[in-house]
């Protein structure tokens, strides 16, 4: 029976500056889940891209002395290059300046207008150019006569003609969907729970304060104060507000408005991965617009936390922005990928430190996994003529084999909940069990006393390593490909289902080679 399709997205990244660790982190989580789902037999569509319209981009291009299109072409390429540097397996890279996207935005706008979900009015309020968002007076702070948004961006009072989306009409329906039980086809799932509570409280408070259907809850969806954006059909003095434009990318890439496009079968998205700063846009505005257009809303939005750098908030002014390309050059791609999802529970804020990265690389990767592989494969080379022993007595494997058999299900369950650190902990617990097993069984000594048991022990260790390497492929694709080569696992037998088909005894194994380069640290 075919497994359901999976559609996973990153946010599209704003092109007013070059990529940093936060961009790499969101895309990495999406990539790992996409790779795992493919290993698990799902057809997957993984989307990332860049958000290239709006006042902020227009201003950044002007400051750089460039035409907005030339500016976005250059900066967008840096994000595309990051997907290569980080080994991401995205199936598409969308840019909001592409003709297909502009066509999708116009089509969605027309549907909303025809359904009476958009109307013309005037908007005034406190607006932050940096955030491209309006804020209520109760959200602002004032210093030295300047008002600031909660994000720290300065705000100014703006009044201009604007089209509005009847968001207020859909808020009760959103609350209903937030509260549906897990597994219900109409549920809008928001994770982690703290973000779900935040969004739900925000919507409920708005309804209590202004009442259902109040225009005060409606969403301004166009601008006349700048021109760099998608023109509103029938009124080209207006451009679409960046959030209408940007959010539509998820259905653009799925083929909208052509619902006969094979990609449309992937919609609705299974998970939108986002940073916690944009969770409201994805869990309130976006599903409301989709429902108003008669389209299904995405099933799940997961908002991750932010990184600090050695205990400090990351900012350009402090000069402590973490460049993922530099990290990869310094420590290697796979250790960086592993560390970012191992160190901090996904959804919580976390602190980046080079010491912690080095400890994970040296301890868990080199000493635990790398040493296990080297010991096992070296013993097979020396004691079994470099050939995989035949399957031996399962009882000799005991608890180790039982744990290995349960491991794919444990990892699947944890990744289904985006608990990346727990999935890795389950795999590393299996690695620790295998290291304990090899020490306890001492196959180097068994060669003289019980060669049959020695062969069984080495075979069970190979089985454990094969399972661990298979499940670690989404996290460390290059290194685990090398390990599976050393284990002589054929390219066509590296998915999860193939773990049920043992390799034949007598399979020649190549000589082992180190998997990880330890980082030498200076003594204190």
Short mmCIF file of C-alpha atoms in Angstrom, two decimals:
data_model
loop_
_atom_site.label_atom_id
_atom_site.label_comp_id
_atom_site.label_asym_id
_atom_site.label_seq_id
_atom_site.Cartn_x
_atom_site.Cartn_y
_atom_site.Cartn_z
CA UNK A 1 0.00 0.00 0.00
CA UNK A 2 1.42 3.36 -1.06
CA UNK A 3 2.26 5.78 1.74
CA UNK A 4 0.71 9.26 1.66
CA UNK A 5 2.49 12.08 -0.14
CA UNK A 6 4.39 14.59 1.97
CA UNK A 7 4.70 18.33 1.28
CA UNK A 8 7.22 20.21 3.44
CA UNK A 9 8.19 23.87 3.24
CA UNK A 10 10.65 26.33 4.67
CA UNK A 11 9.59 29.96 4.87
CA UNK A 12 10.78 31.90 1.86
CA UNK A 13 13.72 33.97 3.02
CA UNK A 14 13.78 37.73 2.76
CA UNK A 15 16.52 38.97 0.43
CA UNK A 16 17.55 42.14 2.23
CA UNK A 17 20.74 40.47 3.51
CA UNK A 18 22.87 37.33 3.12
CA UNK A 19 21.95 33.99 4.71
CA UNK A 20 22.80 33.28 8.37
CA UNK A 21 22.55 30.35 10.79
CA UNK A 22 18.80 30.84 11.34
CA UNK A 23 18.08 30.28 7.64
CA UNK A 24 20.27 27.18 7.57
CA UNK A 25 18.59 25.82 10.72
CA UNK A 26 15.03 26.04 9.41
CA UNK A 27 15.95 24.52 6.07
CA UNK A 28 18.01 21.78 7.73
CA UNK A 29 15.05 20.60 9.81
CA UNK A 30 12.88 20.55 6.69
CA UNK A 31 15.57 18.68 4.75
CA UNK A 32 16.02 16.01 7.43
CA UNK A 33 12.30 15.29 7.59
CA UNK A 34 12.07 15.24 3.78
CA UNK A 35 14.99 12.82 3.52
CA UNK A 36 13.58 10.59 6.24
CA UNK A 37 10.14 10.46 4.64
CA UNK A 38 11.72 9.47 1.32
CA UNK A 39 13.70 6.71 3.08
CA UNK A 40 10.41 5.60 4.63
CA UNK A 41 8.68 5.15 1.27
CA UNK A 42 6.83 8.47 0.90
CA UNK A 43 6.72 10.60 -2.22
CA UNK A 44 8.00 13.97 -1.01
CA UNK A 45 7.88 17.55 -2.28
CA UNK A 46 10.26 19.87 -0.42
CA UNK A 47 10.09 23.59 -1.18
CA UNK A 48 12.29 26.53 -0.26
CA UNK A 49 12.98 29.89 -1.86
CA UNK A 50 13.18 33.64 -1.47
CA UNK A 51 10.76 36.48 -0.71
CA UNK A 52 11.78 39.35 -2.97
CA UNK A 53 9.11 42.07 -2.89
CA UNK A 54 8.20 44.88 -0.51
CA UNK A 55 9.32 48.21 0.78
CA UNK A 56 12.28 46.84 2.69
CA UNK A 57 13.77 45.19 -0.40
CA UNK A 58 13.08 48.28 -2.48
CA UNK A 59 14.98 50.36 0.08
CA UNK A 60 17.86 47.86 0.40
CA UNK A 61 18.28 47.84 -3.39
CA UNK A 62 18.31 51.64 -3.47
CA UNK A 63 20.89 51.77 -0.68
CA UNK A 64 23.05 49.33 -2.67
CA UNK A 65 22.70 51.49 -5.79
CA UNK A 66 21.01 48.68 -7.69
CA UNK A 67 17.81 48.07 -9.58
CA UNK A 68 15.48 45.97 -7.35
CA UNK A 69 15.45 43.05 -9.81
CA UNK A 70 19.25 43.02 -10.13
CA UNK A 71 19.54 43.26 -6.33
CA UNK A 72 17.16 40.36 -5.73
CA UNK A 73 18.83 38.26 -8.44
CA UNK A 74 22.15 38.63 -6.63
CA UNK A 75 20.97 38.05 -3.06
CA UNK A 76 18.57 35.25 -3.97
CA UNK A 77 21.51 33.38 -5.53
CA UNK A 78 23.25 33.41 -2.14
CA UNK A 79 20.30 31.52 -0.66
CA UNK A 80 20.29 29.10 -3.58
CA UNK A 81 24.02 28.55 -3.04
CA UNK A 82 23.35 27.81 0.65
CA UNK A 83 21.12 24.88 -0.32
CA UNK A 84 24.12 23.38 -2.10
CA UNK A 85 26.61 24.14 0.69
CA UNK A 86 24.32 22.59 3.33
CA UNK A 87 23.39 19.57 1.19
CA UNK A 88 19.66 20.32 1.12
CA UNK A 89 17.50 18.07 -1.05
CA UNK A 90 14.79 20.58 -1.99
CA UNK A 91 12.69 19.71 -5.04
CA UNK A 92 12.01 23.33 -5.98
CA UNK A 93 13.36 26.80 -5.24
CA UNK A 94 10.77 29.49 -5.69
CA UNK A 95 11.30 33.23 -6.12
CA UNK A 96 8.41 35.64 -5.69
CA UNK A 97 9.62 37.65 -8.69
CA UNK A 98 8.94 34.69 -11.01
CA UNK A 99 6.06 34.95 -13.53
CA UNK A 100 4.45 31.75 -12.18
CA UNK A 101 4.23 33.31 -8.74
CA UNK A 102 2.81 36.61 -9.90
CA UNK A 103 0.16 34.67 -11.85
CA UNK A 104 -0.76 32.64 -8.75
CA UNK A 105 -1.05 35.79 -6.59
CA UNK A 106 -3.33 37.46 -9.14
CA UNK A 107 -5.46 34.31 -9.41
CA UNK A 108 -5.85 34.02 -5.62
CA UNK A 109 -6.69 37.74 -5.31
CA UNK A 110 -9.38 37.44 -7.98
CA UNK A 111 -10.97 34.47 -6.24
CA UNK A 112 -11.04 36.32 -2.92
CA UNK A 113 -12.47 39.44 -4.58
CA UNK A 114 -15.16 37.47 -6.43
CA UNK A 115 -16.19 35.85 -3.15
CA UNK A 116 -16.53 39.24 -1.48
CA UNK A 117 -13.60 38.60 0.86
CA UNK A 118 -11.70 41.79 -0.14
CA UNK A 119 -12.91 45.40 0.06
CA UNK A 120 -11.39 48.88 -0.40
CA UNK A 121 -10.91 51.25 2.53
CA UNK A 122 -8.30 53.37 4.30
CA UNK A 123 -5.68 52.15 6.70
CA UNK A 124 -3.92 54.11 9.38
CA UNK A 125 -1.76 52.92 12.18
CA UNK A 126 1.75 52.44 13.53
CA UNK A 127 3.83 50.76 10.82
CA UNK A 128 7.35 49.30 10.98
CA UNK A 129 9.09 49.37 7.61
CA UNK A 130 11.66 46.82 8.81
CA UNK A 131 8.99 44.29 9.79
CA UNK A 132 6.51 45.30 7.10
CA UNK A 133 3.84 45.05 9.77
CA UNK A 134 1.40 47.29 11.66
CA UNK A 135 1.31 47.27 15.47
CA UNK A 136 -1.28 48.33 18.00
CA UNK A 137 -0.45 51.17 20.40
CA UNK A 138 -0.39 48.77 23.35
CA UNK A 139 2.43 46.79 21.66
CA UNK A 140 4.76 49.79 21.38
CA UNK A 141 7.48 51.20 23.63
CA UNK A 142 8.87 54.73 23.45
CA UNK A 143 12.47 55.91 23.88
CA UNK A 144 13.79 59.42 23.21
CA UNK A 145 10.60 60.38 21.44
CA UNK A 146 10.69 57.40 19.05
CA UNK A 147 8.17 54.55 19.21
CA UNK A 148 9.34 50.98 18.71
CA UNK A 149 7.64 47.69 17.85
CA UNK A 150 8.17 44.60 20.07
CA UNK A 151 10.84 43.51 17.55
CA UNK A 152 12.84 46.70 18.22
CA UNK A 153 11.99 48.21 14.84
CA UNK A 154 11.03 51.91 14.82
CA UNK A 155 7.44 52.64 13.77
CA UNK A 156 5.78 55.61 12.09
CA UNK A 157 2.15 56.67 11.75
CA UNK A 158 0.88 55.79 8.27
CA UNK A 159 -2.41 56.51 6.54
CA UNK A 160 -3.10 55.31 3.02
CA UNK A 161 -5.82 53.74 0.88
CA UNK A 162 -5.79 49.97 1.25
CA UNK A 163 -7.67 46.87 0.29
CA UNK A 164 -8.72 44.76 3.25
CA UNK A 165 -9.23 41.04 3.65
CA UNK A 166 -12.20 40.07 5.85
CA UNK A 167 -10.05 38.25 8.37
CA UNK A 168 -12.58 38.90 11.15
CA UNK A 169 -15.10 36.66 9.40
CA UNK A 170 -12.77 33.65 9.63
CA UNK A 171 -11.40 33.95 13.16
CA UNK A 172 -14.14 31.84 14.85
CA UNK A 173 -13.52 29.11 12.27
CA UNK A 174 -9.78 29.22 12.98
CA UNK A 175 -10.41 28.82 16.71
CA UNK A 176 -12.63 25.82 15.98
CA UNK A 177 -9.90 24.22 13.89
CA UNK A 178 -7.17 24.89 16.45
CA UNK A 179 -9.23 22.95 19.01
CA UNK A 180 -10.06 19.89 16.91
CA UNK A 181 -8.52 16.63 18.15
CA UNK A 182 -5.25 15.36 16.72
CA UNK A 183 -5.79 13.46 13.49
CA UNK A 184 -8.94 15.34 12.51
CA UNK A 185 -8.68 16.26 8.81
CA UNK A 186 -9.68 19.90 9.45
CA UNK A 187 -7.38 20.50 12.43
CA UNK A 188 -4.80 23.28 12.11
CA UNK A 189 -1.96 21.96 14.21
CA UNK A 190 0.44 24.51 15.69
CA UNK A 191 3.61 23.32 17.40
CA UNK A 192 5.19 23.56 19.86
CA UNK A 193 2.28 23.85 22.28
CA UNK A 194 3.54 27.18 23.63
CA UNK A 195 3.10 28.71 20.17
CA UNK A 196 -0.32 27.16 19.77
CA UNK A 197 -1.40 28.71 23.08
CA UNK A 198 0.05 32.07 22.04
CA UNK A 199 -1.80 32.11 18.70
CA UNK A 200 -5.05 30.88 20.16
CA UNK A 201 -4.94 33.53 22.90
CA UNK A 202 -4.17 36.26 20.35
CA UNK A 203 -7.19 35.34 18.20
CA UNK A 204 -9.52 34.87 21.16
CA UNK A 205 -8.48 38.21 22.67
CA UNK A 206 -9.15 40.01 19.38
CA UNK A 207 -12.62 38.51 19.20
CA UNK A 208 -13.34 39.43 22.80
CA UNK A 209 -12.06 42.97 22.37
CA UNK A 210 -13.65 43.86 19.04
CA UNK A 211 -16.33 41.24 18.42
CA UNK A 212 -16.93 38.82 15.59
CA UNK A 213 -17.04 40.52 12.18
CA UNK A 214 -15.41 43.76 13.39
CA UNK A 215 -13.53 45.64 10.62
CA UNK A 216 -10.87 46.38 13.25
CA UNK A 217 -9.81 42.74 12.92
CA UNK A 218 -9.60 42.80 9.14
CA UNK A 219 -6.22 42.67 7.42
CA UNK A 220 -4.74 45.38 5.21
CA UNK A 221 -3.57 43.56 2.07
CA UNK A 222 -2.34 46.29 -0.28
CA UNK A 223 -0.03 49.30 -0.33
CA UNK A 224 0.28 52.47 -2.43
CA UNK A 225 3.42 53.84 -0.73
CA UNK A 226 5.84 51.72 -2.82
CA UNK A 227 5.79 49.95 -6.17
CA UNK A 228 8.05 46.89 -5.84
CA UNK A 229 5.49 44.10 -5.65
CA UNK A 230 2.68 42.27 -7.43
CA UNK A 231 0.14 44.71 -8.85
CA UNK A 232 -3.45 44.37 -7.65
CA UNK A 233 -5.55 43.22 -10.62
CA UNK A 234 -7.84 46.04 -11.79
CA UNK A 235 -6.19 48.68 -9.57
CA UNK A 236 -2.49 48.90 -10.34
CA UNK A 237 -1.91 51.89 -8.04
CA UNK A 238 -1.90 49.21 -5.34
CA UNK A 239 0.62 46.42 -4.87
CA UNK A 240 -0.19 43.37 -2.80
CA UNK A 241 0.99 43.50 0.79
CA UNK A 242 4.08 41.34 1.16
CA UNK A 243 2.37 38.75 3.34
CA UNK A 244 -0.33 38.01 0.77
CA UNK A 245 2.35 37.85 -1.89
CA UNK A 246 4.84 35.83 0.15
CA UNK A 247 2.46 33.27 1.65
CA UNK A 248 0.99 32.42 -1.73
CA UNK A 249 4.34 30.88 -2.71
CA UNK A 250 3.35 27.60 -1.07
CA UNK A 251 0.49 27.05 -3.51
CA UNK A 252 2.34 28.61 -6.45
CA UNK A 253 4.92 25.83 -6.28
CA UNK A 254 2.12 23.25 -6.06
CA UNK A 255 0.83 24.48 -9.41
CA UNK A 256 -1.94 26.89 -8.38
CA UNK A 257 -4.21 27.94 -10.02
CA UNK A 258 -3.86 24.86 -12.25
CA UNK A 259 -5.32 22.19 -9.99
CA UNK A 260 -4.72 19.61 -12.74
CA UNK A 261 -0.98 20.04 -12.20
CA UNK A 262 0.41 16.78 -10.73
CA UNK A 263 1.99 18.77 -7.91
CA UNK A 264 -1.40 19.93 -6.71
CA UNK A 265 -1.89 16.42 -5.32
CA UNK A 266 0.64 17.36 -2.61
CA UNK A 267 -1.52 20.21 -1.26
CA UNK A 268 -2.28 20.88 1.58
CA UNK A 269 1.22 21.13 3.04
CA UNK A 270 1.99 18.65 5.80
CA UNK A 271 4.36 20.96 7.69
CA UNK A 272 5.25 24.62 7.25
CA UNK A 273 8.56 25.11 9.12
CA UNK A 274 8.91 28.72 10.30
CA UNK A 275 10.75 30.84 12.85
CA UNK A 276 8.72 31.84 15.90
CA UNK A 277 8.67 35.49 14.74
CA UNK A 278 6.40 34.68 11.79
CA UNK A 279 4.11 32.12 13.39
CA UNK A 280 1.04 34.42 13.44
CA UNK A 281 1.21 35.08 9.72
CA UNK A 282 1.27 31.34 8.99
CA UNK A 283 -1.37 30.29 11.51
CA UNK A 284 -3.87 33.17 11.26
CA UNK A 285 -3.62 35.15 8.02
CA UNK A 286 -2.59 32.30 5.74
CA UNK A 287 -5.18 29.66 6.71
CA UNK A 288 -7.91 32.33 6.77
CA UNK A 289 -7.07 33.39 3.20
CA UNK A 290 -7.02 29.79 2.02
CA UNK A 291 -10.36 28.97 3.63
CA UNK A 292 -11.87 32.15 2.22
CA UNK A 293 -10.73 31.06 -1.25
CA UNK A 294 -12.25 27.61 -0.81
CA UNK A 295 -8.88 25.90 -0.47
CA UNK A 296 -7.69 23.54 2.29
CA UNK A 297 -5.38 24.99 4.93
CA UNK A 298 -1.96 23.52 5.69
CA UNK A 299 -2.08 20.73 8.25
CA UNK A 300 0.69 21.82 10.60
CA UNK A 301 2.90 24.80 11.36
CA UNK A 302 6.02 24.24 13.44
CA UNK A 303 7.72 27.35 14.82
CA UNK A 304 11.28 26.85 16.03
CA UNK A 305 13.26 29.03 18.41
CA UNK A 306 16.20 31.37 17.96
CA UNK A 307 19.91 30.87 18.45
CA UNK A 308 22.19 32.97 20.58
CA UNK A 309 25.97 32.96 20.07
CA UNK A 310 28.02 32.04 23.13
CA UNK A 311 25.25 33.47 25.32
CA UNK A 312 24.81 36.70 23.35
CA UNK A 313 21.89 37.74 21.19
CA UNK A 314 22.94 37.54 17.54
CA UNK A 315 23.01 40.87 15.74
CA UNK A 316 24.95 42.59 12.98
CA UNK A 317 25.76 45.48 15.33
CA UNK A 318 27.54 43.08 17.72
CA UNK A 319 29.36 41.47 14.81
CA UNK A 320 28.48 37.97 16.02
CA UNK A 321 26.29 36.73 13.16
CA UNK A 322 27.05 33.05 12.55
CA UNK A 323 27.88 32.28 8.92
CA UNK A 324 26.87 28.66 8.16
CA UNK A 325 29.31 28.51 5.22
CA UNK A 326 32.23 29.33 7.52
CA UNK A 327 31.08 26.68 10.01
CA UNK A 328 30.96 24.02 7.32
CA UNK A 329 34.44 24.99 6.09
CA UNK A 330 35.79 24.76 9.65
CA UNK A 331 34.10 21.61 10.99
CA UNK A 332 32.71 19.76 7.98
CA UNK A 333 29.16 19.62 6.68
CA UNK A 334 27.80 16.56 8.46
CA UNK A 335 29.05 17.43 11.96
CA UNK A 336 27.43 20.87 11.61
CA UNK A 337 24.15 19.33 10.40
CA UNK A 338 24.23 16.84 13.28
CA UNK A 339 25.05 19.43 15.93
CA UNK A 340 22.35 21.92 14.99
CA UNK A 341 19.56 19.36 15.45
CA UNK A 342 21.18 17.43 18.31
CA UNK A 343 22.05 20.24 20.68
CA UNK A 344 18.69 21.94 21.27
CA UNK A 345 15.08 20.64 21.34
CA UNK A 346 13.52 21.92 18.11
CA UNK A 347 11.05 24.64 19.03
CA UNK A 348 13.12 26.02 21.93
CA UNK A 349 15.73 28.77 21.89
CA UNK A 350 19.30 27.55 22.01
CA UNK A 351 22.84 28.78 22.44
CA UNK A 352 25.47 28.09 19.82
CA UNK A 353 28.98 27.44 21.10
CA UNK A 354 31.99 26.05 19.30
CA UNK A 355 32.95 24.12 22.42
CA UNK A 356 29.59 22.30 22.37
CA UNK A 357 29.96 21.53 18.67
CA UNK A 358 33.47 20.14 19.19
CA UNK A 359 32.27 18.05 22.13
CA UNK A 360 29.49 16.50 20.03
CA UNK A 361 31.86 15.88 17.11
CA UNK A 362 34.64 14.36 19.21
CA UNK A 363 32.46 12.51 21.71
CA UNK A 364 29.37 11.19 19.95
CA UNK A 365 30.51 11.11 16.34
CA UNK A 366 34.22 10.25 16.44
CA UNK A 367 34.57 8.36 19.74
CA UNK A 368 31.19 6.62 19.87
CA UNK A 369 29.96 6.04 16.31
CA UNK A 370 33.27 6.27 14.46
CA UNK A 371 35.06 4.03 16.93
CA UNK A 372 32.25 1.47 16.88
CA UNK A 373 32.43 1.26 13.10
CA UNK A 374 36.22 1.04 13.03
CA UNK A 375 36.43 -1.63 15.74
CA UNK A 376 33.71 -3.78 14.21
CA UNK A 377 34.91 -3.59 10.62
CA UNK A 378 38.58 -4.02 11.56
CA UNK A 379 37.73 -7.19 13.51
CA UNK A 380 35.81 -8.56 10.53
CA UNK A 381 38.79 -7.81 8.27
CA UNK A 382 41.25 -9.57 10.59
CA UNK A 383 39.15 -12.48 11.79
CA UNK A 384 36.64 -13.23 9.03
CA UNK A 385 38.81 -12.82 5.92
CA UNK A 386 37.20 -9.44 5.28
CA UNK A 387 33.80 -11.04 4.61
CA UNK A 388 30.49 -10.53 6.38
CA UNK A 389 29.81 -13.47 8.71
CA UNK A 390 26.63 -15.46 8.10
CA UNK A 391 23.66 -14.76 10.35
CA UNK A 392 24.34 -16.31 13.71
CA UNK A 393 22.38 -17.21 16.81
CA UNK A 394 19.91 -14.37 17.49
CA UNK A 395 20.10 -15.11 21.21
CA UNK A 396 23.72 -13.98 21.15
CA UNK A 397 22.45 -10.53 20.07
CA UNK A 398 20.04 -10.32 22.99
CA UNK A 399 19.01 -6.83 24.02
CA UNK A 400 21.17 -5.22 21.33
CA UNK A 401 19.18 -6.78 18.50
CA UNK A 402 15.86 -6.09 20.21
CA UNK A 403 16.80 -2.43 20.46
CA UNK A 404 17.92 -2.31 16.83
CA UNK A 405 14.63 -3.81 15.65
CA UNK A 406 12.66 -1.19 17.58
CA UNK A 407 14.83 1.72 16.45
CA UNK A 408 13.21 2.62 13.08
CA UNK A 409 9.80 2.94 14.73
CA UNK A 410 11.19 5.09 17.54
CA UNK A 411 12.91 7.44 15.09
CA UNK A 412 9.82 7.63 12.89
CA UNK A 413 7.60 8.55 15.84
CA UNK A 414 9.96 11.27 16.99
CA UNK A 415 10.49 12.79 13.57
CA UNK A 416 6.72 12.76 12.96
CA UNK A 417 6.58 15.13 15.95
CA UNK A 418 9.67 17.08 14.79
CA UNK A 419 11.56 15.93 17.88
CA UNK A 420 14.86 15.84 16.05
CA UNK A 421 17.04 15.79 19.18
CA UNK A 422 15.11 12.81 20.57
CA UNK A 423 15.40 10.91 17.28
CA UNK A 424 19.16 11.43 17.43
CA UNK A 425 19.27 10.48 21.10
CA UNK A 426 17.50 7.19 20.28
CA UNK A 427 20.09 6.41 17.60
CA UNK A 428 23.01 7.38 19.81
CA UNK A 429 21.60 5.26 22.65
CA UNK A 430 21.74 2.33 20.22
CA UNK A 431 25.35 3.23 19.39
CA UNK A 432 26.20 3.25 23.11
CA UNK A 433 24.48 -0.12 23.52
CA UNK A 434 26.57 -1.52 20.66
CA UNK A 435 29.78 -0.18 22.19
CA UNK A 436 28.83 -1.80 25.49
CA UNK A 437 28.05 -5.04 23.67
CA UNK A 438 31.40 -5.21 21.88
CA UNK A 439 33.24 -4.55 25.14
CA UNK A 440 31.20 -7.17 27.00
CA UNK A 441 31.49 -9.85 24.33
CA UNK A 442 35.18 -9.14 23.51
CA UNK A 443 35.11 -10.78 20.08
CA UNK A 444 38.91 -10.45 19.83
CA UNK A 445 39.17 -12.96 22.65
CA UNK A 446 36.36 -15.18 21.35
CA UNK A 447 38.38 -16.10 18.28
CA UNK A 448 40.36 -18.60 20.34
CA UNK A 449 37.65 -19.73 22.75
CA UNK A 450 34.44 -19.68 20.68
CA UNK A 451 34.88 -18.66 17.02
CA UNK A 452 31.23 -19.41 16.21
CA UNK A 453 30.08 -16.93 18.87
CA UNK A 454 32.68 -14.43 17.66
CA UNK A 455 31.22 -14.56 14.14
CA UNK A 456 27.69 -14.13 15.51
CA UNK A 457 28.75 -11.15 17.64
CA UNK A 458 30.42 -9.42 14.68
CA UNK A 459 27.41 -10.09 12.49
CA UNK A 460 25.08 -8.54 15.10
CA UNK A 461 27.34 -5.50 15.37
CA UNK A 462 27.23 -5.13 11.58
CA UNK A 463 23.42 -5.35 11.73
CA UNK A 464 23.33 -2.62 14.37
CA UNK A 465 25.66 -0.36 12.39
CA UNK A 466 23.65 -0.84 9.22
CA UNK A 467 20.44 0.20 10.99
CA UNK A 468 22.10 3.18 12.69
CA UNK A 469 23.75 4.37 9.46
CA UNK A 470 20.51 4.00 7.51
CA UNK A 471 18.58 6.10 10.03
CA UNK A 472 21.34 8.71 10.27
CA UNK A 473 21.37 9.30 6.51
CA UNK A 474 18.91 12.22 6.69
CA UNK A 475 21.13 13.98 9.22
CA UNK A 476 24.57 13.17 7.79
CA UNK A 477 24.06 12.02 4.19
CA UNK A 478 27.68 12.11 3.00
CA UNK A 479 29.26 10.39 6.00
CA UNK A 480 26.55 7.76 6.27
CA UNK A 481 26.89 7.01 2.57
CA UNK A 482 30.57 6.34 3.25
CA UNK A 483 29.71 4.12 6.24
CA UNK A 484 27.14 2.15 4.26
CA UNK A 485 29.80 1.67 1.56
CA UNK A 486 32.13 0.23 4.22
CA UNK A 487 29.30 -2.03 5.39
CA UNK A 488 28.86 -3.19 1.75
CA UNK A 489 25.19 -2.22 1.69
CA UNK A 490 24.10 -1.88 -1.98
CA UNK A 491 22.81 1.52 -3.08
CA UNK A 492 19.34 0.09 -3.69
CA UNK A 493 19.15 -1.37 -0.16
CA UNK A 494 19.60 1.78 1.91
CA UNK A 495 16.00 2.64 2.75
CA UNK A 496 14.13 1.64 5.88
CA UNK A 497 12.16 -1.20 4.29
CA UNK A 498 15.42 -2.81 3.13
CA UNK A 499 16.52 -3.28 6.75
CA UNK A 500 14.20 -6.29 6.86
CA UNK A 501 16.28 -8.03 4.17
CA UNK A 502 19.61 -9.20 5.67
CA UNK A 503 22.76 -9.05 3.57
CA UNK A 504 24.06 -12.50 2.54
CA UNK A 505 26.91 -13.96 4.56
CA UNK A 506 30.19 -13.96 2.71
CA UNK A 507 29.69 -10.47 1.26
CA UNK A 508 33.17 -8.91 0.91
CA UNK A 509 33.67 -5.76 2.99
CA UNK A 510 36.16 -3.06 1.99
CA UNK A 511 38.83 -2.03 4.49
CA UNK A 512 37.46 0.52 7.00
CA UNK A 513 38.47 4.16 6.88
CA UNK A 514 37.95 6.92 9.48
CA UNK A 515 34.54 8.61 9.28
CA UNK A 516 35.15 11.72 11.39
CA UNK A 517 38.08 14.04 11.95
CA UNK A 518 38.48 14.84 15.63
CA UNK A 519 39.13 18.45 16.59
CA UNK A 520 42.11 18.89 18.88
CA UNK A 521 41.38 21.33 21.69
CA UNK A 522 43.96 23.26 23.64
CA UNK A 523 44.33 22.30 27.27
CA UNK A 524 43.11 24.93 29.70
#
